[in-house]
Amino acid sequence: GQQQTVIQEPEELDESAVLVGKVEDLKVSKRIRTTVNDREVVIFHHLGKYHAMDLRCYHSGGPLHLGEIEDINGKACIVCPWHKYKIVLETGEGLYQGVNHQDPKRTKQWFSKGKKQRTHKVTVKDGKIYVTLSDVNERCDSDFYAKEKFNDEPCPD
Ligand code: FES
């Protein structure tokens, strides 16, 4: 009889998914800076996972693609190079360090401000990386800086 080749169904791509680069490229650079429908977006490849978010920091529009990744309580965070705000890669949450006033020792802890930086969906198909922008009807603080043009450095303050 005839030999049948089983072709694996590729991962479905959203209709609005935009090609941003190749898996190969990201293996080396660990991050890609790009523009998706006029919006500046950064894609990180960290510990085997892809994370896409608005490139301009929700605080004052700082260039997140130039930041360092830091582990805070087991969460990978991008640290904005301008004023060192920490943003969780996975969720876009802003973290801040504060004192728990219930705690008599007043030790500093990390708290979440909730989602501040808009994150986007990453799809990998046939060695290529695609980004689908998240729903802009749900507001996010980083929207304010998403369509402005900024210089990367130095901080304007
Ligand atoms: Fe990012 Fe201020 S602009 S911390």
Short mmCIF file of N, CA and C and ligand atoms in Angstrom, two decimals:
data_model
loop_
_atom_site.label_atom_id
_atom_site.label_comp_id
_atom_site.label_asym_id
_atom_site.label_seq_id
_atom_site.Cartn_x
_atom_site.Cartn_y
_atom_site.Cartn_z
N GLY A 1 0.82 -1.21 0.00
CA GLY A 1 0.00 0.00 0.00
C GLY A 1 0.85 1.26 0.00
N GLN A 2 0.14 2.37 -0.02
CA GLN A 2 0.85 3.65 -0.07
C GLN A 2 1.23 4.11 1.33
N GLN A 3 2.40 4.69 1.40
CA GLN A 3 2.84 5.20 2.70
C GLN A 3 2.24 6.55 2.97
N GLN A 4 1.71 6.65 4.16
CA GLN A 4 1.09 7.93 4.50
C GLN A 4 1.96 8.73 5.45
N THR A 5 2.18 9.94 5.10
CA THR A 5 2.95 10.79 5.99
C THR A 5 1.98 11.55 6.89
N VAL A 6 2.25 11.46 8.16
CA VAL A 6 1.39 12.20 9.08
C VAL A 6 1.95 13.61 9.23
N ILE A 7 1.13 14.55 8.85
CA ILE A 7 1.58 15.94 8.98
C ILE A 7 0.91 16.52 10.22
N GLN A 8 1.78 17.04 11.08
CA GLN A 8 1.22 17.62 12.30
C GLN A 8 0.56 18.95 12.02
N GLU A 9 -0.62 19.09 12.56
CA GLU A 9 -1.37 20.34 12.39
C GLU A 9 -0.59 21.49 13.04
N PRO A 10 -0.27 22.53 12.28
CA PRO A 10 0.49 23.63 12.90
C PRO A 10 -0.38 24.41 13.89
N GLU A 11 0.30 25.11 14.79
CA GLU A 11 -0.43 25.92 15.77
C GLU A 11 -1.23 26.98 15.02
N GLU A 12 -2.49 27.12 15.39
CA GLU A 12 -3.36 28.08 14.70
C GLU A 12 -2.87 29.51 14.92
N LEU A 13 -2.88 30.29 13.87
CA LEU A 13 -2.48 31.68 13.99
C LEU A 13 -3.72 32.56 14.02
N ASP A 14 -3.71 33.54 14.91
CA ASP A 14 -4.82 34.50 14.93
C ASP A 14 -4.82 35.26 13.61
N GLU A 15 -5.98 35.73 13.25
CA GLU A 15 -6.11 36.49 12.00
C GLU A 15 -5.24 37.74 12.03
N SER A 16 -5.14 38.35 13.21
CA SER A 16 -4.39 39.60 13.31
C SER A 16 -2.95 39.41 13.78
N ALA A 17 -2.47 38.16 13.78
CA ALA A 17 -1.09 37.91 14.20
C ALA A 17 -0.12 38.53 13.19
N VAL A 18 0.93 39.16 13.70
CA VAL A 18 1.91 39.82 12.84
C VAL A 18 3.27 39.16 13.03
N LEU A 19 3.91 38.84 11.92
CA LEU A 19 5.24 38.22 11.96
C LEU A 19 6.26 39.23 12.48
N VAL A 20 7.02 38.84 13.50
CA VAL A 20 8.00 39.78 14.06
C VAL A 20 9.44 39.28 13.97
N GLY A 21 9.62 38.00 13.69
CA GLY A 21 10.99 37.52 13.59
C GLY A 21 11.05 36.01 13.58
N LYS A 22 12.30 35.52 13.63
CA LYS A 22 12.50 34.07 13.61
C LYS A 22 12.97 33.59 14.97
N VAL A 23 12.61 32.37 15.28
CA VAL A 23 13.04 31.74 16.52
C VAL A 23 14.57 31.82 16.64
N GLU A 24 15.24 31.59 15.51
CA GLU A 24 16.71 31.65 15.46
C GLU A 24 17.26 32.98 15.96
N ASP A 25 16.66 34.05 15.49
CA ASP A 25 17.14 35.40 15.86
C ASP A 25 17.06 35.59 17.37
N LEU A 26 15.95 35.17 17.93
CA LEU A 26 15.70 35.41 19.34
C LEU A 26 16.59 34.54 20.24
N LYS A 27 17.06 33.43 19.68
CA LYS A 27 17.96 32.57 20.45
C LYS A 27 19.23 33.33 20.79
N VAL A 28 19.65 34.17 19.88
CA VAL A 28 20.88 34.92 20.08
C VAL A 28 20.62 36.20 20.87
N SER A 29 19.68 37.00 20.40
CA SER A 29 19.50 38.33 20.99
C SER A 29 18.67 38.31 22.27
N LYS A 30 17.84 37.28 22.45
CA LYS A 30 16.95 37.16 23.61
C LYS A 30 15.85 38.21 23.67
N ARG A 31 15.89 39.15 22.74
CA ARG A 31 14.82 40.15 22.70
C ARG A 31 14.74 40.75 21.30
N ILE A 32 13.54 41.11 20.91
CA ILE A 32 13.34 41.77 19.62
C ILE A 32 12.54 43.02 19.88
N ARG A 33 12.97 44.09 19.23
CA ARG A 33 12.21 45.32 19.30
C ARG A 33 11.49 45.45 17.97
N THR A 34 10.19 45.74 18.01
CA THR A 34 9.46 45.80 16.76
C THR A 34 8.27 46.75 16.88
N THR A 35 7.57 46.90 15.78
CA THR A 35 6.37 47.72 15.77
C THR A 35 5.24 46.88 15.19
N VAL A 36 4.15 46.77 15.91
CA VAL A 36 2.99 46.01 15.44
C VAL A 36 1.82 47.00 15.34
N ASN A 37 1.32 47.18 14.14
CA ASN A 37 0.23 48.14 13.91
C ASN A 37 0.50 49.48 14.61
N ASP A 38 1.67 50.05 14.36
CA ASP A 38 2.04 51.35 14.92
C ASP A 38 2.35 51.34 16.40
N ARG A 39 2.37 50.20 17.00
CA ARG A 39 2.61 50.13 18.44
C ARG A 39 3.99 49.52 18.66
N GLU A 40 4.80 50.17 19.49
CA GLU A 40 6.13 49.62 19.77
C GLU A 40 6.00 48.49 20.77
N VAL A 41 6.56 47.34 20.39
CA VAL A 41 6.44 46.14 21.20
C VAL A 41 7.83 45.52 21.37
N VAL A 42 8.06 44.92 22.54
CA VAL A 42 9.30 44.17 22.74
C VAL A 42 8.92 42.73 23.05
N ILE A 43 9.67 41.79 22.45
CA ILE A 43 9.46 40.37 22.73
C ILE A 43 10.72 39.85 23.40
N PHE A 44 10.54 39.26 24.57
CA PHE A 44 11.65 38.67 25.30
C PHE A 44 11.60 37.15 25.18
N HIS A 45 12.77 36.54 25.12
CA HIS A 45 12.87 35.09 25.20
C HIS A 45 13.65 34.81 26.48
N HIS A 46 12.93 34.35 27.49
CA HIS A 46 13.55 34.19 28.80
C HIS A 46 13.21 32.82 29.37
N LEU A 47 14.23 32.05 29.72
CA LEU A 47 14.06 30.71 30.27
C LEU A 47 13.08 29.86 29.45
N GLY A 48 13.25 29.92 28.15
CA GLY A 48 12.46 29.09 27.25
C GLY A 48 11.07 29.60 26.94
N LYS A 49 10.71 30.77 27.50
CA LYS A 49 9.37 31.30 27.24
C LYS A 49 9.44 32.63 26.50
N TYR A 50 8.38 32.90 25.75
CA TYR A 50 8.29 34.16 25.03
C TYR A 50 7.32 35.09 25.76
N HIS A 51 7.68 36.35 25.82
CA HIS A 51 6.80 37.34 26.45
C HIS A 51 6.81 38.60 25.59
N ALA A 52 5.64 39.07 25.22
CA ALA A 52 5.56 40.32 24.45
C ALA A 52 4.84 41.36 25.30
N MET A 53 5.33 42.58 25.25
CA MET A 53 4.66 43.67 25.96
C MET A 53 4.95 45.00 25.27
N ASP A 54 4.18 46.01 25.65
CA ASP A 54 4.46 47.35 25.13
C ASP A 54 5.91 47.70 25.46
N LEU A 55 6.59 48.31 24.51
CA LEU A 55 8.00 48.61 24.71
C LEU A 55 8.20 49.80 25.64
N ARG A 56 7.27 50.74 25.63
CA ARG A 56 7.41 51.97 26.43
C ARG A 56 6.83 51.76 27.82
N CYS A 57 7.67 51.93 28.81
CA CYS A 57 7.30 51.73 30.22
C CYS A 57 6.10 52.59 30.61
N TYR A 58 5.21 52.01 31.37
CA TYR A 58 3.98 52.68 31.79
C TYR A 58 4.24 53.91 32.67
N HIS A 59 5.42 53.98 33.27
CA HIS A 59 5.71 55.10 34.18
C HIS A 59 5.93 56.42 33.42
N SER A 60 6.92 56.41 32.50
CA SER A 60 7.20 57.63 31.74
C SER A 60 7.66 57.35 30.33
N GLY A 61 7.42 56.15 29.84
CA GLY A 61 7.78 55.84 28.46
C GLY A 61 9.20 55.33 28.26
N GLY A 62 9.83 54.86 29.31
CA GLY A 62 11.21 54.34 29.21
C GLY A 62 11.31 53.12 28.29
N PRO A 63 12.51 52.90 27.71
CA PRO A 63 12.71 51.82 26.72
C PRO A 63 12.96 50.46 27.38
N LEU A 64 11.92 49.68 27.52
CA LEU A 64 12.05 48.41 28.24
C LEU A 64 12.97 47.40 27.54
N HIS A 65 13.13 47.56 26.24
CA HIS A 65 14.00 46.62 25.51
C HIS A 65 15.47 46.79 25.92
N LEU A 66 15.78 47.87 26.62
CA LEU A 66 17.16 48.09 27.07
C LEU A 66 17.35 47.73 28.54
N GLY A 67 16.32 47.17 29.15
CA GLY A 67 16.39 46.84 30.57
C GLY A 67 16.99 45.47 30.84
N GLU A 68 17.29 45.25 32.10
CA GLU A 68 17.81 43.94 32.54
C GLU A 68 16.65 43.14 33.11
N ILE A 69 16.76 41.81 32.99
CA ILE A 69 15.75 40.95 33.60
C ILE A 69 16.25 40.50 34.97
N GLU A 70 15.36 40.61 35.94
CA GLU A 70 15.70 40.28 37.32
C GLU A 70 14.63 39.35 37.89
N ASP A 71 15.05 38.45 38.75
CA ASP A 71 14.09 37.56 39.38
C ASP A 71 13.65 38.18 40.70
N ILE A 72 12.36 38.39 40.84
CA ILE A 72 11.84 38.93 42.10
C ILE A 72 10.79 37.97 42.64
N ASN A 73 11.11 37.34 43.75
CA ASN A 73 10.22 36.33 44.35
C ASN A 73 9.78 35.27 43.34
N GLY A 74 10.71 34.82 42.52
CA GLY A 74 10.41 33.77 41.56
C GLY A 74 9.70 34.26 40.31
N LYS A 75 9.52 35.58 40.19
CA LYS A 75 8.90 36.12 38.98
C LYS A 75 9.95 36.87 38.17
N ALA A 76 10.03 36.51 36.90
CA ALA A 76 10.98 37.22 36.02
C ALA A 76 10.41 38.59 35.71
N CYS A 77 11.20 39.63 35.99
CA CYS A 77 10.75 41.01 35.78
C CYS A 77 11.73 41.74 34.89
N ILE A 78 11.20 42.62 34.05
CA ILE A 78 12.07 43.54 33.32
C ILE A 78 12.20 44.79 34.19
N VAL A 79 13.43 45.26 34.32
CA VAL A 79 13.68 46.45 35.12
C VAL A 79 13.89 47.61 34.15
N CYS A 80 13.01 48.59 34.22
CA CYS A 80 13.11 49.73 33.29
C CYS A 80 14.43 50.47 33.53
N PRO A 81 15.18 50.77 32.45
CA PRO A 81 16.47 51.42 32.63
C PRO A 81 16.36 52.87 33.12
N TRP A 82 15.20 53.48 33.04
CA TRP A 82 15.10 54.89 33.44
C TRP A 82 14.96 55.09 34.95
N HIS A 83 13.93 54.52 35.56
CA HIS A 83 13.76 54.73 37.02
C HIS A 83 13.62 53.41 37.75
N LYS A 84 14.05 52.34 37.09
CA LYS A 84 14.15 51.01 37.73
C LYS A 84 12.83 50.40 38.17
N TYR A 85 11.73 50.80 37.58
CA TYR A 85 10.47 50.13 37.88
C TYR A 85 10.57 48.68 37.43
N LYS A 86 9.94 47.79 38.20
CA LYS A 86 9.96 46.35 37.88
C LYS A 86 8.61 45.93 37.32
N ILE A 87 8.65 45.22 36.20
CA ILE A 87 7.42 44.77 35.55
C ILE A 87 7.51 43.27 35.32
N VAL A 88 6.53 42.53 35.77
CA VAL A 88 6.52 41.07 35.61
C VAL A 88 6.32 40.73 34.13
N LEU A 89 7.25 39.94 33.58
CA LEU A 89 7.19 39.62 32.15
C LEU A 89 5.89 38.91 31.77
N GLU A 90 5.50 37.99 32.61
CA GLU A 90 4.34 37.15 32.29
C GLU A 90 3.02 37.93 32.30
N THR A 91 2.88 38.85 33.25
CA THR A 91 1.56 39.46 33.49
C THR A 91 1.49 40.95 33.22
N GLY A 92 2.63 41.64 33.16
CA GLY A 92 2.62 43.09 33.02
C GLY A 92 2.36 43.82 34.33
N GLU A 93 2.35 43.07 35.43
CA GLU A 93 2.13 43.70 36.73
C GLU A 93 3.31 44.61 37.11
N GLY A 94 2.99 45.73 37.73
CA GLY A 94 4.03 46.57 38.29
C GLY A 94 4.27 46.13 39.72
N LEU A 95 5.54 46.00 40.10
CA LEU A 95 5.85 45.61 41.48
C LEU A 95 6.49 46.80 42.20
N TYR A 96 6.22 46.90 43.47
CA TYR A 96 6.92 47.91 44.26
C TYR A 96 7.28 47.32 45.61
N GLN A 97 8.30 47.91 46.20
CA GLN A 97 8.76 47.42 47.49
C GLN A 97 8.20 48.33 48.57
N GLY A 98 7.62 47.72 49.57
CA GLY A 98 7.05 48.51 50.65
C GLY A 98 7.16 47.78 51.96
N VAL A 99 6.63 48.45 52.98
CA VAL A 99 6.67 47.86 54.31
C VAL A 99 5.26 47.42 54.68
N ASN A 100 5.16 46.21 55.16
CA ASN A 100 3.88 45.72 55.66
C ASN A 100 3.72 46.23 57.09
N HIS A 101 2.76 47.10 57.30
CA HIS A 101 2.63 47.74 58.61
C HIS A 101 2.08 46.81 59.68
N GLN A 102 1.55 45.67 59.24
CA GLN A 102 1.13 44.64 60.19
C GLN A 102 2.35 43.95 60.79
N ASP A 103 3.44 44.05 60.06
CA ASP A 103 4.66 43.35 60.45
C ASP A 103 5.45 44.19 61.45
N PRO A 104 5.59 43.73 62.70
CA PRO A 104 6.31 44.53 63.70
C PRO A 104 7.77 44.79 63.35
N LYS A 105 8.35 43.90 62.53
CA LYS A 105 9.76 44.09 62.15
C LYS A 105 9.91 45.07 60.99
N ARG A 106 8.77 45.42 60.41
CA ARG A 106 8.79 46.38 59.29
C ARG A 106 9.74 45.96 58.16
N THR A 107 9.75 44.67 57.86
CA THR A 107 10.61 44.22 56.77
C THR A 107 10.01 44.64 55.44
N LYS A 108 10.88 44.91 54.49
CA LYS A 108 10.41 45.32 53.17
C LYS A 108 9.92 44.11 52.39
N GLN A 109 8.85 44.29 51.67
CA GLN A 109 8.30 43.22 50.85
C GLN A 109 7.94 43.77 49.48
N TRP A 110 7.74 42.82 48.56
CA TRP A 110 7.29 43.23 47.23
C TRP A 110 5.77 43.14 47.15
N PHE A 111 5.17 44.16 46.59
CA PHE A 111 3.72 44.18 46.39
C PHE A 111 3.42 44.42 44.91
N SER A 112 2.23 44.02 44.50
CA SER A 112 1.81 44.24 43.11
C SER A 112 0.89 45.45 43.03
N LYS A 113 1.09 46.25 42.00
CA LYS A 113 0.17 47.38 41.74
C LYS A 113 -0.92 46.95 40.77
N GLY A 114 -0.89 45.67 40.37
CA GLY A 114 -1.81 45.20 39.34
C GLY A 114 -1.19 45.38 37.98
N LYS A 115 -1.93 45.01 36.95
CA LYS A 115 -1.39 45.07 35.58
C LYS A 115 -1.22 46.51 35.16
N LYS A 116 0.00 46.88 34.81
CA LYS A 116 0.30 48.25 34.41
C LYS A 116 0.80 48.32 32.96
N GLN A 117 1.52 47.27 32.57
CA GLN A 117 2.11 47.24 31.23
C GLN A 117 1.30 46.27 30.39
N ARG A 118 0.88 46.71 29.21
CA ARG A 118 0.09 45.83 28.37
C ARG A 118 0.95 44.70 27.81
N THR A 119 0.47 43.47 27.96
CA THR A 119 1.16 42.32 27.39
C THR A 119 0.40 41.87 26.14
N HIS A 120 1.10 41.16 25.29
CA HIS A 120 0.52 40.70 24.02
C HIS A 120 0.80 39.21 23.84
N LYS A 121 0.04 38.62 22.94
CA LYS A 121 0.15 37.18 22.74
C LYS A 121 1.26 36.83 21.72
N VAL A 122 2.05 35.84 22.07
CA VAL A 122 3.10 35.38 21.15
C VAL A 122 2.73 33.98 20.65
N THR A 123 2.83 33.78 19.36
CA THR A 123 2.59 32.46 18.77
C THR A 123 3.82 32.07 17.95
N VAL A 124 4.26 30.85 18.12
CA VAL A 124 5.40 30.36 17.34
C VAL A 124 4.90 29.31 16.37
N LYS A 125 5.24 29.50 15.10
CA LYS A 125 4.81 28.55 14.08
C LYS A 125 5.87 28.44 13.01
N ASP A 126 6.26 27.24 12.68
CA ASP A 126 7.27 26.97 11.65
C ASP A 126 8.54 27.81 11.84
N GLY A 127 8.98 27.90 13.07
CA GLY A 127 10.23 28.63 13.32
C GLY A 127 10.10 30.14 13.26
N LYS A 128 8.86 30.61 13.16
CA LYS A 128 8.66 32.06 13.10
C LYS A 128 7.85 32.52 14.30
N ILE A 129 8.06 33.77 14.68
CA ILE A 129 7.40 34.32 15.86
C ILE A 129 6.40 35.38 15.43
N TYR A 130 5.20 35.26 15.97
CA TYR A 130 4.12 36.19 15.63
C TYR A 130 3.60 36.83 16.91
N VAL A 131 3.16 38.07 16.79
CA VAL A 131 2.55 38.76 17.93
C VAL A 131 1.14 39.18 17.56
N THR A 132 0.22 38.92 18.47
CA THR A 132 -1.15 39.42 18.34
C THR A 132 -1.36 40.43 19.45
N LEU A 133 -1.70 41.65 19.07
CA LEU A 133 -1.92 42.69 20.08
C LEU A 133 -3.12 42.34 20.94
N SER A 134 -3.04 42.69 22.22
CA SER A 134 -4.16 42.41 23.10
C SER A 134 -5.25 43.46 22.89
N ASP A 135 -6.41 43.20 23.46
CA ASP A 135 -7.60 44.02 23.25
C ASP A 135 -7.44 45.40 23.89
N VAL A 136 -7.36 46.42 23.06
CA VAL A 136 -7.10 47.76 23.61
C VAL A 136 -8.35 48.40 24.22
N ASN A 137 -9.46 47.72 24.17
CA ASN A 137 -10.66 48.27 24.82
C ASN A 137 -10.53 48.20 26.35
N GLU A 138 -9.74 47.22 26.81
CA GLU A 138 -9.44 47.20 28.24
C GLU A 138 -8.22 48.08 28.45
N ARG A 139 -8.42 49.14 29.16
CA ARG A 139 -7.33 50.11 29.30
C ARG A 139 -6.16 49.60 30.14
N CYS A 140 -5.00 50.12 29.83
CA CYS A 140 -3.81 49.76 30.58
C CYS A 140 -2.93 51.02 30.63
N ASP A 141 -2.22 51.24 31.73
CA ASP A 141 -1.44 52.48 31.87
C ASP A 141 -0.44 52.70 30.74
N SER A 142 0.13 51.61 30.23
CA SER A 142 1.17 51.79 29.19
C SER A 142 0.59 52.29 27.87
N ASP A 143 -0.73 52.26 27.72
CA ASP A 143 -1.36 52.76 26.48
C ASP A 143 -0.96 54.22 26.22
N PHE A 144 -0.82 54.95 27.30
CA PHE A 144 -0.54 56.38 27.20
C PHE A 144 0.72 56.65 26.40
N TYR A 145 1.73 55.80 26.51
CA TYR A 145 3.01 56.02 25.84
C TYR A 145 3.18 55.20 24.56
N ALA A 146 2.19 54.35 24.28
CA ALA A 146 2.37 53.36 23.23
C ALA A 146 2.52 53.96 21.84
N LYS A 147 1.92 55.11 21.61
CA LYS A 147 1.97 55.63 20.23
C LYS A 147 2.80 56.90 20.10
N GLU A 148 3.47 57.28 21.17
CA GLU A 148 4.33 58.45 21.07
C GLU A 148 5.69 58.02 20.58
N LYS A 149 6.42 58.98 20.04
CA LYS A 149 7.79 58.67 19.61
C LYS A 149 8.74 59.21 20.67
N PHE A 150 9.62 58.33 21.12
CA PHE A 150 10.57 58.71 22.16
C PHE A 150 11.98 58.39 21.71
N ASN A 151 12.92 59.09 22.32
CA ASN A 151 14.31 58.68 22.16
C ASN A 151 14.58 57.60 23.19
N ASP A 152 15.51 56.72 22.88
CA ASP A 152 15.80 55.64 23.81
C ASP A 152 16.53 56.13 25.04
N GLU A 153 17.47 57.00 24.84
CA GLU A 153 18.29 57.46 25.96
C GLU A 153 18.71 58.87 25.71
N PRO A 154 19.06 59.64 26.69
CA PRO A 154 18.94 59.31 28.10
C PRO A 154 17.54 59.63 28.61
N CYS A 155 17.32 59.42 29.86
CA CYS A 155 16.05 59.75 30.47
C CYS A 155 15.83 61.25 30.37
N PRO A 156 14.63 61.68 29.96
CA PRO A 156 14.39 63.13 29.77
C PRO A 156 14.26 63.91 31.08
N ASP A 157 14.16 63.25 32.21
CA ASP A 157 13.98 63.97 33.49
C ASP A 157 15.21 64.78 33.86
FE1 FES B 1 10.23 53.29 33.36
FE2 FES B 1 10.29 55.49 34.78
S1 FES B 1 10.04 55.31 32.67
S2 FES B 1 10.63 53.52 35.41
#
